[in-house]
PDB file of C-alpha atoms and ligand atoms in Angstrom:
ATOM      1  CA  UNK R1476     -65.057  16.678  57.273  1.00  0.00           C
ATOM      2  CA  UNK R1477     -66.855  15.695  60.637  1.00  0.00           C
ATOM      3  CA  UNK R1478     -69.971  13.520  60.940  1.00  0.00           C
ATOM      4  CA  UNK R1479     -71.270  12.904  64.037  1.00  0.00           C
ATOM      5  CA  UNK R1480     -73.981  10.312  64.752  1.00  0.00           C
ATOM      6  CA  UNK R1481     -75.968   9.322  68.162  1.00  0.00           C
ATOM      7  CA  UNK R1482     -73.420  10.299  69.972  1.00  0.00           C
ATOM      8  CA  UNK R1483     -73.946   9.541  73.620  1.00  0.00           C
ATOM      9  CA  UNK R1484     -72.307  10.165  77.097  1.00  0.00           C
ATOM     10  CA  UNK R1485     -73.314   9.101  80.250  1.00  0.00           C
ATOM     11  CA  UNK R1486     -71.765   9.646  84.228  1.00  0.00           C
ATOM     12  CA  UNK R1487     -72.622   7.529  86.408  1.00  0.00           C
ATOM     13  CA  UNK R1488     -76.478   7.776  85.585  1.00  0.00           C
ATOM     14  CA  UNK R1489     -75.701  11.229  84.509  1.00  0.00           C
ATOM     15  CA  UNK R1490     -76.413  11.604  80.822  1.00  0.00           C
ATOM     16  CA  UNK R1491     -74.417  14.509  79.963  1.00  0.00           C
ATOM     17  CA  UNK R1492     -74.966  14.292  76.227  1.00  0.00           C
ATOM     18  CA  UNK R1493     -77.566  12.286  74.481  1.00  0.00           C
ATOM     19  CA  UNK R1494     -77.926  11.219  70.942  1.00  0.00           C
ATOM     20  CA  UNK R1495     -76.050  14.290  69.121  1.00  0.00           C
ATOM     21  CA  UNK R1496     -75.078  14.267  66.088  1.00  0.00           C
ATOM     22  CA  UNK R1497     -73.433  17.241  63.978  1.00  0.00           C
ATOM     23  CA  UNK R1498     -72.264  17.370  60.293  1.00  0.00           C
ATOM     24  CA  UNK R1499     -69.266  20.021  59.855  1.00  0.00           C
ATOM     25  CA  UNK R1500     -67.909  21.004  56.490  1.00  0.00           C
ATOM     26  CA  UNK R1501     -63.930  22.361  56.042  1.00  0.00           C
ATOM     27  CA  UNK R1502     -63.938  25.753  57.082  1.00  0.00           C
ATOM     28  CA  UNK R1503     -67.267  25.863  59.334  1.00  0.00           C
ATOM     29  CA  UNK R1504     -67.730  27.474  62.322  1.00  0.00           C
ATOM     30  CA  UNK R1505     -70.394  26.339  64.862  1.00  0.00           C
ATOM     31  CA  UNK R1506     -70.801  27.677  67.937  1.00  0.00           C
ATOM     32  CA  UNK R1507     -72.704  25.463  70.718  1.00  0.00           C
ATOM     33  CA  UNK R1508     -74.183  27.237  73.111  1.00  0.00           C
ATOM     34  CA  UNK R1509     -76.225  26.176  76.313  1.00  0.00           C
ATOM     35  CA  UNK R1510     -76.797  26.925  80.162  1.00  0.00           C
ATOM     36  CA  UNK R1511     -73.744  25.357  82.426  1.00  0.00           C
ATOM     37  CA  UNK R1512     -74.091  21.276  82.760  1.00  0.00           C
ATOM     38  CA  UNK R1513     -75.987  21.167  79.098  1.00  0.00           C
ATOM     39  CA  UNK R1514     -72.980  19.059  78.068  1.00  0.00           C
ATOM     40  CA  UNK R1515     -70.597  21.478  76.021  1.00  0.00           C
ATOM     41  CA  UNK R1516     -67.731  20.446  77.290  1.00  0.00           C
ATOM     42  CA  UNK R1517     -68.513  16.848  77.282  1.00  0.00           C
ATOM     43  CA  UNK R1518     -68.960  17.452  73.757  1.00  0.00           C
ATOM     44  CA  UNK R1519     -65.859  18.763  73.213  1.00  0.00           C
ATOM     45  CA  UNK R1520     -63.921  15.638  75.332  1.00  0.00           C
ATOM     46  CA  UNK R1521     -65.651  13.386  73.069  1.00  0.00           C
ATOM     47  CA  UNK R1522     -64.410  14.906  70.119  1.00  0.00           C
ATOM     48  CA  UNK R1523     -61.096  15.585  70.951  1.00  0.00           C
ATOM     49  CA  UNK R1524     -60.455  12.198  72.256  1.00  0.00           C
ATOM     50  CA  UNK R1525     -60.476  12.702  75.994  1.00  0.00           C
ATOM     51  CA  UNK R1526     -63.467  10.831  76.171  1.00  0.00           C
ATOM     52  CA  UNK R1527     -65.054   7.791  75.271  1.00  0.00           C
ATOM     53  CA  UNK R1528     -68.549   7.573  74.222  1.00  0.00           C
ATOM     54  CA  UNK R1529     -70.607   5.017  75.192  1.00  0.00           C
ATOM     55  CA  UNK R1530     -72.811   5.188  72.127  1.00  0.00           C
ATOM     56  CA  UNK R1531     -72.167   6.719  68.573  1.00  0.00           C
ATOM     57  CA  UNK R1532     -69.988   7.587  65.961  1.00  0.00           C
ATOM     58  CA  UNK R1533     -67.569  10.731  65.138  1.00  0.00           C
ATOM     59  CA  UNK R1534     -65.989  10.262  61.400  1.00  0.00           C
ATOM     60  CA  UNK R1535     -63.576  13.205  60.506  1.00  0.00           C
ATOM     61  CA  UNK R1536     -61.883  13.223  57.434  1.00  0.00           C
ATOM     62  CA  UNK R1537     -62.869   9.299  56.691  1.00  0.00           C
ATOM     63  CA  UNK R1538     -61.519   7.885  59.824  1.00  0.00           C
ATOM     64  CA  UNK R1539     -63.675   6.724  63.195  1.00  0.00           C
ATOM     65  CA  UNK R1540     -62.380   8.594  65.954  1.00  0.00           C
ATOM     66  CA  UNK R1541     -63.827   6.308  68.281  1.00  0.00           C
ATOM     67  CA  UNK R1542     -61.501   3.297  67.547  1.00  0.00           C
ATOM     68  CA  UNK R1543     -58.520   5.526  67.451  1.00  0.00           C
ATOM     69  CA  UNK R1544     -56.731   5.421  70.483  1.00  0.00           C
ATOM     70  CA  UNK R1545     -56.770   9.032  71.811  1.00  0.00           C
ATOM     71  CA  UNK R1546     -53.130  10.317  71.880  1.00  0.00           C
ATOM     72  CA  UNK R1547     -53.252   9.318  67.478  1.00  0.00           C
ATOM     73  CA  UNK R1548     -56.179  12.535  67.267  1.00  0.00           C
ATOM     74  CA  UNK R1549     -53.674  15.531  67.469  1.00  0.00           C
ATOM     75  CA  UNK R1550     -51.912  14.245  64.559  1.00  0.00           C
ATOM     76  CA  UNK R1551     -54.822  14.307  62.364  1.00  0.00           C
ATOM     77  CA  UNK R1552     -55.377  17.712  63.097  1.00  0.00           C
ATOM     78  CA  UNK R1553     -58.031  18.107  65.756  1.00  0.00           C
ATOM     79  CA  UNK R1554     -56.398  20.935  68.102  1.00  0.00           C
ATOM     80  CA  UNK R1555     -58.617  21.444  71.632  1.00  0.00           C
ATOM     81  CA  UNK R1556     -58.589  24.062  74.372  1.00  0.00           C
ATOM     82  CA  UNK R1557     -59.694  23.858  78.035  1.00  0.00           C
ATOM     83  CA  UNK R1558     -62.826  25.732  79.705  1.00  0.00           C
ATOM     84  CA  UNK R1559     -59.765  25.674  82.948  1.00  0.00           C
ATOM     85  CA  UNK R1560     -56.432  27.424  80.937  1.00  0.00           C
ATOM     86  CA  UNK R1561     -53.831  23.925  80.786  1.00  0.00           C
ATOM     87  CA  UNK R1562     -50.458  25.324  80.250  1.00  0.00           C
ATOM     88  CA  UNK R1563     -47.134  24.817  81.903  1.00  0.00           C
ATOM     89  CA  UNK R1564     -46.871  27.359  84.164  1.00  0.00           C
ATOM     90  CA  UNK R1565     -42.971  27.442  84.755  1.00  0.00           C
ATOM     91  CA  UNK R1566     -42.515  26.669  80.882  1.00  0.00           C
ATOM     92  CA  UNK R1567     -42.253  30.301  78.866  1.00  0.00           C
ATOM     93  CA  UNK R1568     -44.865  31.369  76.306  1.00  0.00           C
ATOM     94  CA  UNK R1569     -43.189  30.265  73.781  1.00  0.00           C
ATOM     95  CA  UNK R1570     -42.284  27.250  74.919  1.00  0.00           C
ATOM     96  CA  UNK R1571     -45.776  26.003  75.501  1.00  0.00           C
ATOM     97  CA  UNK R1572     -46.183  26.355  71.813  1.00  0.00           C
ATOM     98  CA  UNK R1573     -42.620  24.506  71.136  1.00  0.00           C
ATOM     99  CA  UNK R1574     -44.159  21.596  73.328  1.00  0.00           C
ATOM    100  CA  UNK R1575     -47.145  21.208  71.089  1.00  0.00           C
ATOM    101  CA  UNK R1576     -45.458  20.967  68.103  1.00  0.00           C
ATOM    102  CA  UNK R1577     -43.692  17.815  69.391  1.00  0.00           C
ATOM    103  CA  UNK R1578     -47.297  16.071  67.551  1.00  0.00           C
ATOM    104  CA  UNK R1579     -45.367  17.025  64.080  1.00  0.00           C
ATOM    105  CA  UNK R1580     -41.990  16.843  64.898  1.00  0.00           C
ATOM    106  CA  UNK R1581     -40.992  14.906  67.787  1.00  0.00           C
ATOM    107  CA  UNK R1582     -37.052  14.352  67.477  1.00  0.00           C
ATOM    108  CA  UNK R1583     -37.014  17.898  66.863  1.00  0.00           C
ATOM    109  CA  UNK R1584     -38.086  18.961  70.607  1.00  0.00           C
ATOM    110  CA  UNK R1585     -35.293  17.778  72.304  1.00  0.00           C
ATOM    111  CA  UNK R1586     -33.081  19.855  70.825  1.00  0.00           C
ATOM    112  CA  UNK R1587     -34.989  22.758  69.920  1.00  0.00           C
ATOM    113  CA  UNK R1588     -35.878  23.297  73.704  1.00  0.00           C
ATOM    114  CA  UNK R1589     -31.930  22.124  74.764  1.00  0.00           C
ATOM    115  CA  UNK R1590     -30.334  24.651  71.844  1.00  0.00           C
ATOM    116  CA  UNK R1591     -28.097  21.741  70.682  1.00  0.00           C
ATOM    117  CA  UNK R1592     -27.922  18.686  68.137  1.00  0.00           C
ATOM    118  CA  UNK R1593     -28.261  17.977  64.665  1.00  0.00           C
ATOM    119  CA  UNK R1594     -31.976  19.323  64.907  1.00  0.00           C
ATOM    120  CA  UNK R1595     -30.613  22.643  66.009  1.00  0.00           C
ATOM    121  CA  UNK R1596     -31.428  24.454  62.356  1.00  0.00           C
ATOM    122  CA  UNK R1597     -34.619  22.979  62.151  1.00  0.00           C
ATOM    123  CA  UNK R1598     -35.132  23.652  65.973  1.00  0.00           C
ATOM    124  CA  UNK R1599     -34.660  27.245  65.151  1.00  0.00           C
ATOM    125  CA  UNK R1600     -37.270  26.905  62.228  1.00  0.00           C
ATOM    126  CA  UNK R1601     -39.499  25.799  64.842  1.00  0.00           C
ATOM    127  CA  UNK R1602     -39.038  28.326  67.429  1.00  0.00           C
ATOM    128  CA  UNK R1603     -39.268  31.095  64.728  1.00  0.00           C
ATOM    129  CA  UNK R1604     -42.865  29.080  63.805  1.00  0.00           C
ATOM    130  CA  UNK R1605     -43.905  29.001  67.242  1.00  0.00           C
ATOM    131  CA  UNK R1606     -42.592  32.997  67.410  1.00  0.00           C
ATOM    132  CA  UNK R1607     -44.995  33.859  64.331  1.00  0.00           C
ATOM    133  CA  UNK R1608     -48.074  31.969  66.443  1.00  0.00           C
ATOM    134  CA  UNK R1609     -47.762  34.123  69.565  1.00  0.00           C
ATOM    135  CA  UNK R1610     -47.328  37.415  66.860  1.00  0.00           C
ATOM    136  CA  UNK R1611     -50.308  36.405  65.425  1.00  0.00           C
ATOM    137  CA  UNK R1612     -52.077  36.417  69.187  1.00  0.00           C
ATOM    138  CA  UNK R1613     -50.668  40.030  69.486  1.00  0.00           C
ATOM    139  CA  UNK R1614     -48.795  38.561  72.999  1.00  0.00           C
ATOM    140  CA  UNK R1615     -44.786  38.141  71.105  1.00  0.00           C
ATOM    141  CA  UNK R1616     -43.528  40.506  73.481  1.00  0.00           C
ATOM    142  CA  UNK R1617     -44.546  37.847  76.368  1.00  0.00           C
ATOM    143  CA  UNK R1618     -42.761  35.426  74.401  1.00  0.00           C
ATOM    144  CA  UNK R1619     -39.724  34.751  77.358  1.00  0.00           C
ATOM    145  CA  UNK R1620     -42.002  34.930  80.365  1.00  0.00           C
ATOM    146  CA  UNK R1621     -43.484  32.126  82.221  1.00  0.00           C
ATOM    147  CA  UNK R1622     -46.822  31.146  81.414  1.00  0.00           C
ATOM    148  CA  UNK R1623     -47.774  30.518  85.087  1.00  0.00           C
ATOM    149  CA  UNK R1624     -47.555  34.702  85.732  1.00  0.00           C
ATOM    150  CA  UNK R1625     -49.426  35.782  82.933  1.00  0.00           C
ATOM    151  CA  UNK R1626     -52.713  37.905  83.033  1.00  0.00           C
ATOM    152  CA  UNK R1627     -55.695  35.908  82.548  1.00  0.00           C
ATOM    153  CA  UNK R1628     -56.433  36.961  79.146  1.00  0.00           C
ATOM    154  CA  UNK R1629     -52.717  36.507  77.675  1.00  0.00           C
ATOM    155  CA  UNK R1630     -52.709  32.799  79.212  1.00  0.00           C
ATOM    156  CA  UNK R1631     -56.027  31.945  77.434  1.00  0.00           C
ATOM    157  CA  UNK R1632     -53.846  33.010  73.896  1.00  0.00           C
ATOM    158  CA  UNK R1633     -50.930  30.931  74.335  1.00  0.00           C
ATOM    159  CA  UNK R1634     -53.015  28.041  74.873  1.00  0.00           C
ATOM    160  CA  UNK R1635     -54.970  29.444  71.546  1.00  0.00           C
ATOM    161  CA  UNK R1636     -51.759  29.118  70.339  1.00  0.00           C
ATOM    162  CA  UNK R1637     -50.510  26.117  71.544  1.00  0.00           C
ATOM    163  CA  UNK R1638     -53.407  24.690  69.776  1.00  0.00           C
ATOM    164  CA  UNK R1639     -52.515  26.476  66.196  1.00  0.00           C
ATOM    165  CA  UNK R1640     -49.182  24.770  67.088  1.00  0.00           C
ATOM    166  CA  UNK R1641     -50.427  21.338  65.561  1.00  0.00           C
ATOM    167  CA  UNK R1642     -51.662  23.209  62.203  1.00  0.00           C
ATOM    168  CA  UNK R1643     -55.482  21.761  62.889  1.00  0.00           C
ATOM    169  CA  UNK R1644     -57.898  21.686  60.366  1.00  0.00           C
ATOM    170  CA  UNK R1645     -60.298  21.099  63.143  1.00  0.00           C
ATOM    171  CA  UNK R1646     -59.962  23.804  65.792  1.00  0.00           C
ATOM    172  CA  UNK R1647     -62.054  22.886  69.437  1.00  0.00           C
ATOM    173  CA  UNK R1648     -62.578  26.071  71.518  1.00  0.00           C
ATOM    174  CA  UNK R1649     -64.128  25.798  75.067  1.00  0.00           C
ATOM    175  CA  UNK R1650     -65.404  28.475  76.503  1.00  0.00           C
ATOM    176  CA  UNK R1651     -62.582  30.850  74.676  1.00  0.00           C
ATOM    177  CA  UNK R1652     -63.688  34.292  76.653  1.00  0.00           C
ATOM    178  CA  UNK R1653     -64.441  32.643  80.189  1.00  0.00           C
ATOM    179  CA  UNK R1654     -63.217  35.104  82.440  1.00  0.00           C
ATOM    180  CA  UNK R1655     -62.224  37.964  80.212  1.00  0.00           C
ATOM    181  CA  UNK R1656     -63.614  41.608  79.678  1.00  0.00           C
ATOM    182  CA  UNK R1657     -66.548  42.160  77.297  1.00  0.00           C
ATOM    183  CA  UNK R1658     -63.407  44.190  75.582  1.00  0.00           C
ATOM    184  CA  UNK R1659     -60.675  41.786  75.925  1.00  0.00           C
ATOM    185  CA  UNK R1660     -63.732  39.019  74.391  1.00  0.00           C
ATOM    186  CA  UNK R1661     -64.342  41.611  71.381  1.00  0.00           C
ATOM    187  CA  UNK R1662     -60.678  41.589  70.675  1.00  0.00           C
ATOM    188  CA  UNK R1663     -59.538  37.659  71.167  1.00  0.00           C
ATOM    189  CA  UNK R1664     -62.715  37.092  68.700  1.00  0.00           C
ATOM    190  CA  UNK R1665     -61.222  39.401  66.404  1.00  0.00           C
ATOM    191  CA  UNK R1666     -57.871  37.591  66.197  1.00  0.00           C
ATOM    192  CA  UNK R1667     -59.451  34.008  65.859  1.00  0.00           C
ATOM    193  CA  UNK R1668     -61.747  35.668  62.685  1.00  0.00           C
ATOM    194  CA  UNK R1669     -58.525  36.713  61.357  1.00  0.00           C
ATOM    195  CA  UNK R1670     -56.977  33.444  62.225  1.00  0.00           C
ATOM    196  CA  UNK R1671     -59.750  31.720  60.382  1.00  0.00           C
ATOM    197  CA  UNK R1672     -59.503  34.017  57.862  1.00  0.00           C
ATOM    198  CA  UNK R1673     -56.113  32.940  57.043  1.00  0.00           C
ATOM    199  CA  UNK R1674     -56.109  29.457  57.960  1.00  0.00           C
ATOM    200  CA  UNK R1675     -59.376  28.554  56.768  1.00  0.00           C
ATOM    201  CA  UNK R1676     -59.933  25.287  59.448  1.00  0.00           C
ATOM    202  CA  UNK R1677     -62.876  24.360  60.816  1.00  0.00           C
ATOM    203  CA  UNK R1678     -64.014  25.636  64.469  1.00  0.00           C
ATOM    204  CA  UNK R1679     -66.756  24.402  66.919  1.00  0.00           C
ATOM    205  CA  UNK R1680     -66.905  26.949  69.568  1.00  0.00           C
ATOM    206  CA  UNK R1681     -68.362  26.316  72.945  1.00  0.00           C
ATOM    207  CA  UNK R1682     -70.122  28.846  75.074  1.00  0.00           C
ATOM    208  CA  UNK R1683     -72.695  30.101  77.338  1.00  0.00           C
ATOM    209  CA  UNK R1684     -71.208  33.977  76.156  1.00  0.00           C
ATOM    210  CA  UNK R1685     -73.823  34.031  73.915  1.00  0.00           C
ATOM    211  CA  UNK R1686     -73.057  38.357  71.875  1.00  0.00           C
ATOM    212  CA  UNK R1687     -70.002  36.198  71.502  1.00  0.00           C
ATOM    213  CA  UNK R1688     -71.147  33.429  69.687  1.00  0.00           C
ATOM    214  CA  UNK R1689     -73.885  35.402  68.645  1.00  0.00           C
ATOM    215  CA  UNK R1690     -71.071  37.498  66.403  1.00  0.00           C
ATOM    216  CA  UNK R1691     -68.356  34.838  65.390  1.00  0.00           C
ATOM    217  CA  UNK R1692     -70.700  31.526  64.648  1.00  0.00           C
ATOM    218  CA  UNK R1693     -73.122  32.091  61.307  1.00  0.00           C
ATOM    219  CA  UNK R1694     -74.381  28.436  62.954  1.00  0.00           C
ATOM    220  CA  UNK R1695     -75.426  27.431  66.560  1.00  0.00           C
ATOM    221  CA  UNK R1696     -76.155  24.421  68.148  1.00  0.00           C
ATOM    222  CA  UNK R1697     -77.872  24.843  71.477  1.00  0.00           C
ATOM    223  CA  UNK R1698     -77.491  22.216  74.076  1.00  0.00           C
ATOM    224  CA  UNK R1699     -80.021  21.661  76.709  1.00  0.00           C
ATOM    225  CA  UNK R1700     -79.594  18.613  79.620  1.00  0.00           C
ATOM    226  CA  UNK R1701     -77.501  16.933  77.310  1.00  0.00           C
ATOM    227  CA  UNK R1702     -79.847  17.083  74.130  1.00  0.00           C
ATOM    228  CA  UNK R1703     -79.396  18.829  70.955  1.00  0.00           C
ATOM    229  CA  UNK R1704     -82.467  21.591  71.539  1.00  0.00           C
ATOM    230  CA  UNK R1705     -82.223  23.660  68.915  1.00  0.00           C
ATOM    231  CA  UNK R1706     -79.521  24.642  65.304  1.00  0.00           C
ATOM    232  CA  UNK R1707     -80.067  27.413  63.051  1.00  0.00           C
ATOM    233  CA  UNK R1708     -78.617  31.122  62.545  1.00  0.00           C
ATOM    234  CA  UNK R1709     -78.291  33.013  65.247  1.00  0.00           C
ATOM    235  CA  UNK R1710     -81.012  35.128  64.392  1.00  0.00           C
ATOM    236  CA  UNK R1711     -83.126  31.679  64.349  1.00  0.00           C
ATOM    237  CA  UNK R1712     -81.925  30.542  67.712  1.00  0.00           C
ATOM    238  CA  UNK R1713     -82.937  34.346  68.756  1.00  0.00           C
ATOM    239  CA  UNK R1714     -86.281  33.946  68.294  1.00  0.00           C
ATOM    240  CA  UNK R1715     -87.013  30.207  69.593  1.00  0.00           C
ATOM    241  CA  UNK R1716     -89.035  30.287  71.809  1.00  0.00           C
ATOM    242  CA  UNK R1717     -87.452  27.082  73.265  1.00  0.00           C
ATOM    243  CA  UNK R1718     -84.185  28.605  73.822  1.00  0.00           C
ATOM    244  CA  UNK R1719     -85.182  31.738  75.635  1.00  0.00           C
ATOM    245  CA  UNK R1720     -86.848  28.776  77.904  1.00  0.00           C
ATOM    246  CA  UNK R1721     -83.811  26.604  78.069  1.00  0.00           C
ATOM    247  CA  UNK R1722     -81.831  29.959  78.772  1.00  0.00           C
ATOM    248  CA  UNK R1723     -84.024  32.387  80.771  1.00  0.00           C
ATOM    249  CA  UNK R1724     -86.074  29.316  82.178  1.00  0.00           C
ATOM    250  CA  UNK R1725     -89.322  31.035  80.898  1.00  0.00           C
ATOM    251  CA  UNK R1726     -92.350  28.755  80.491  1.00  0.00           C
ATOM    252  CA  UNK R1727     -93.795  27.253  78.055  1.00  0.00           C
ATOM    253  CA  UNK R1728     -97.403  28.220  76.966  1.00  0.00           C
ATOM    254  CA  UNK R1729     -97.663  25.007  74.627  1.00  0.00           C
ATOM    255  CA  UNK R1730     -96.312  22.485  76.803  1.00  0.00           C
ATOM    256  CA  UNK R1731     -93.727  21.340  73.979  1.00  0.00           C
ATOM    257  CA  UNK R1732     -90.657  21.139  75.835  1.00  0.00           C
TER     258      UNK R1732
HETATM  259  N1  ADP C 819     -66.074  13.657  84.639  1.00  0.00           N
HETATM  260  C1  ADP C 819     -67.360  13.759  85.018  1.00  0.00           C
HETATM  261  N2  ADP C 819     -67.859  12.966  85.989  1.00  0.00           N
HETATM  262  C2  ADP C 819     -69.154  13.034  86.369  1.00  0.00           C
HETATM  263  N3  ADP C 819     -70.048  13.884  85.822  1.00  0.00           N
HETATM  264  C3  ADP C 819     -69.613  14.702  84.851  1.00  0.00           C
HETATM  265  C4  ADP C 819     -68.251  14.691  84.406  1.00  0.00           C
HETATM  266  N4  ADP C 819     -68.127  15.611  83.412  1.00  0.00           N
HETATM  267  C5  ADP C 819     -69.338  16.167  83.269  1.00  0.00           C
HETATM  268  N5  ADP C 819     -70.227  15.632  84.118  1.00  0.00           N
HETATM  269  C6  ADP C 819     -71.657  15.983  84.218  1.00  0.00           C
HETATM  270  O1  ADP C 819     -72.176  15.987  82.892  1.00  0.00           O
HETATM  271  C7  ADP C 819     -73.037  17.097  82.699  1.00  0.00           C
HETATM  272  C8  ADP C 819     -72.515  17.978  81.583  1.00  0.00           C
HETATM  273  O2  ADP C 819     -71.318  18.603  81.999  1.00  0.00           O
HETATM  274  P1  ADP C 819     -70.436  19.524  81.057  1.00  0.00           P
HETATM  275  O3  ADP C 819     -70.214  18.821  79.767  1.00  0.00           O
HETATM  276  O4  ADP C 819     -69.233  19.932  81.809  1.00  0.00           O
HETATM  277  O5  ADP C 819     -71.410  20.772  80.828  1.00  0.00           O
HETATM  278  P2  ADP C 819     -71.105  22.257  80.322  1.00  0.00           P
HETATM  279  O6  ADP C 819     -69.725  22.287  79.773  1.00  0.00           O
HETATM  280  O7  ADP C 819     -72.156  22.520  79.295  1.00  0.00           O
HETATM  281  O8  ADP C 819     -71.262  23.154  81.512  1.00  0.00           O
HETATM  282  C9  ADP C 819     -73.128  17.811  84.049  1.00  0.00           C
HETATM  283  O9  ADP C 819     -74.255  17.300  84.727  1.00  0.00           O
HETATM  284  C10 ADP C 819     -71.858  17.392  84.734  1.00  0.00           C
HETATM  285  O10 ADP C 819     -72.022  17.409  86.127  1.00  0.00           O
HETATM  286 MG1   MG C 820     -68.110  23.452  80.182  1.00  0.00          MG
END
C-alpha cells in the first residue's frame, strides 16, 4: 500500500533523513526506532504531508503523495499523531474527534457541533461515531470535559482518537507513550493491538521506547543520523551489533559503521 523510495530531507544543511525508503503492506505494523534527532519524526511529516521532501518518492495506494497538495492526504486515509499532544484544549473530548471527521463529512460539522439543521440526524450519527471512538480508548466517561484539563495520558487517546476519526487505513503514531507510565504504555499498547485487531490498517510507529516497540512491531526500522541503519525482527535488531552502537554509543571493534 506504501512504497517509499530515496526519500530525502534536509534543514538548512541539516540532513535529517537521507535516502529511506520503506515498502508497507495493508495491515503492517513497523515500528521505527532510533536515538532523539535520528529523523523519526521527520519521517513521519514527510509522510503525512506536513513536509516536503526534497528528494524521493512516497506512493500509497497508487497515488504520489508528493504532488498532492497536503490538506488532500487525510482524505485518503493517512491519519497522524504528534510527538507534542495537538488538540483543542477548550474544545471537549469528544469534540476533538467531531472536528476530525469534518475530512469525511464536512457540511455535516456545522450542525453536528451547533445541534441544529437539516444535518442534525446525521450529526447525531456522527457524535454517536465519535462516542464509540473514545469507548474504544476506555476514556467515554471524559467525553464532556475539555481536552485542555485532561491527564497526560487521557489527552494522548483523544488525539489517538481523533486520528481513528478519519477511518485511516494508514495509521502514523509518533512517539505514542512519550510521557506516560511503563503501566499506562502497557495498557494504551493494548488498546491500539485491539484497535488493529479490529480495524486491520496499517501502522508505522515511531519511538525511542524501545520494550514498547519491542512488543507491538513484528518489524523495526532503526534510524540513525537520518539513515536507515538497520530492519529486521525485533529479535534481529536485538542482536546488531550496530544498533546497540547507534543506541548505547558502544564502539565498534570492526570499524563498519
Ligand atoms: N523544522 C526543523 N528545522 C530545522 N531542523 C529540524 C527541523 N525538524 C527537524 N530538524 C532536525 O532534523 C533532525 C531530525 O529531527 P527529528 O526528525 O525531529 O528527529 P527525532 O524525531 O528522531 O528525534 C534533527 O537534527 C533536528 O534538529
Ligand atoms: Mg521526534
Amino acid at each position: 500500500m506504501l512504497k517509499v523510495e530515496g526519500l530525502t530531507k534536509r534543514f538548512q544543511g541539516v540532513v535529517a533523513l537521507k535516502d529511506y525508503r520503506l515498502t508497507l503492506h495493508e495491515g503492517e505494523i513497523l515500528g521505527v526506532i532510533g536515538p532523539n534527532g535520528a529523523g523519526k519524526t521527520t519521517l513521519i511529516n514527510l509522510l503525512s504531508g506536513f513536509l516536503r521532501p526534497d528528494e524521493g518518492s512516497i506512493r500509497f495506494q497508487g497515488q504520489d503523495l508528493v504532488r498532492l497538495p497536503a490538506h488532500r492526504i487525510p482524505a485518503l486515509g493517512i491519519a497522524r499523531t504528534f510527538q507534542n499532544i495537538r488538540l483543542f484544549p477548550s474544545l471537549t473530548a469528544l469534540e476533538n474527534v467531531m472536528v476530525a471527521m469534518t475530512v469525511h463529512h464536512p457540511p455535516d460539522l456545522a450542525s453536528a457541533l451547533l445541534g441544529f439543521g437539516p444535518g442534525q440526524r446525521r450529526a447525531q450519527a456522527l457524535r454517536e461515531q465519535a462516542m464509540h471512538l473514545l469507548e474504544q480508548l476506555g476514556i467515554a466517561h471524559l467525553a464532556d470535559r475539555p481536552a485542555g484539563v485532561l491527564p497526560y495520558g487521557d489527552q494522548r487517546r483523544v488525539e489517538i482518537a481523533r486520528a481513528l476519526a478519519l477511518k485511516p487505513s494508514l495509521l502514523l503514531l509518533d512517539e505514542p507513550t512519550a510521557g506516560l507510565h511503563p503501566e499506562e504504555s502497557e495498557a494504551l499498547v493494548e488498546q491500539l493491538r485491539r484497535l488493529h485487531r479490529e480495524w486491520g490498517m496499517a501502522i508505522v510507529m515511531v519511538a525511542h521506547d524501545m520494550p514498547v516497540v519491542m512488543r507491538f512491531c513484528p518489524r523495526l526500522h532503526v534510524l540513525s543520523s537520518g539513515a536507515l541503519l538497520a530492519e529486521g525482527t525485533p529479535e534481529e535488531i536485538r542482536n546488531n551489533p550496530l544498533v546497540l552502537e547507534a543506541f548505547l554509543g558502544r564502539p565498534s571493534h570492526s570499524g563498519a559503521a
